[in-house]
Amino acid sequence: MERDMKWKTLKSEYLIRRPWLTARRDTVELPTGAVNDEYYVLEYPAWVNVIAVTKDGDYVFIRQYRHGIGETCVEIVAGVCEEGEQPEAAARRELLEETGYAGGEWRELMAVSANASAMNNICHCFLAMGVERVGGQHLDRTEDIEVRLMGVDEAFALLSGGKIRQSLMAAPLWKHFYDKLKGGV
């Protein structure tokens, strides 16, 4: 039998509550009895991303500037679940809004945490096979996104060459290509 390692929250205080940043400071007690007076947690809604592959076998990537690292990056589509929205519905919405692609057969590849020690949310990663362009992009005023289609070899070279900088995007891509190697989709 494994011992319960859950911490007890003795006190919790919000330091900031903004639409894109919520941070709290917890006082926690470990099962050992040790108390940590300053444990910080960032709260976010659930995130989603999607590896989208067209009927012709091309991968749908996007290209956008990422201010945190100061680079323009090639990525898979990603976004946030709106309040009450299921992860797959959010992923479908994000794909349509950011690229104009929709349809296909969908399945969840994995659910991962960006940083389980300090962030409270999960990122749900989907694979959409057989998508097709059904319209144009519907971007927010703060989005500047280019759509890029790539063949399987170019997509894998991008990943294996370290050009996918976002770990929450690299993880499902690695899983997808591993599954392909093992004879899956």
Steps between C-alpha positions, in 0.01 A plus 500: 500500500634840404488779753290810440735784406237772455575835659251676728423861407500707819450839339455633148523859375453633147775739395358585159183405312503608138349330192837355393684489833377374835757436772454391857724448800420194710624398842521120489578219740673190368418152638836518678371797702724752327327829417577711194370855552551611142396256229392673178248360253400642162139424410395458138200351323549172314705530183467309173713437195442303182716318248291544185567292189316572175335243275811528279730417793636850560549627854334831589743721689481864596772760526486783754716721717548389863591802712608293805804363314518777240475265201266430211408133539343224293242317710192284496168671571437567869274696727295525816177328599233760559302466824278190476649394163613138459864454384417343162249775422763760589760328279257487206414868550866603520589306183219666307572850634878489452517314169159466333535117514234269646349152485690174505523227760608613846651329801680616811867399491597600852440742785810665647596765752722791407644515851329280758688659790377855443209500251154357559381423146522219246562521126286261293676398178297380201566339164263592217543288187344596167426867566422732211489871445144624542559876526738773601658587830298673774776654711472710814630855461816404693580199279729510197519142369618350170384152394765260369439158345787248520551146382577228753878512439515878539285485816719230655819688404362810671434301817818292502708808415389675818297763315182435701583712805178453699526185714121451516505475120815291468372232737188403299692530172764255630223265613328528161816419306582215739151359445549530120831314530324220688237470225230723646363829377 
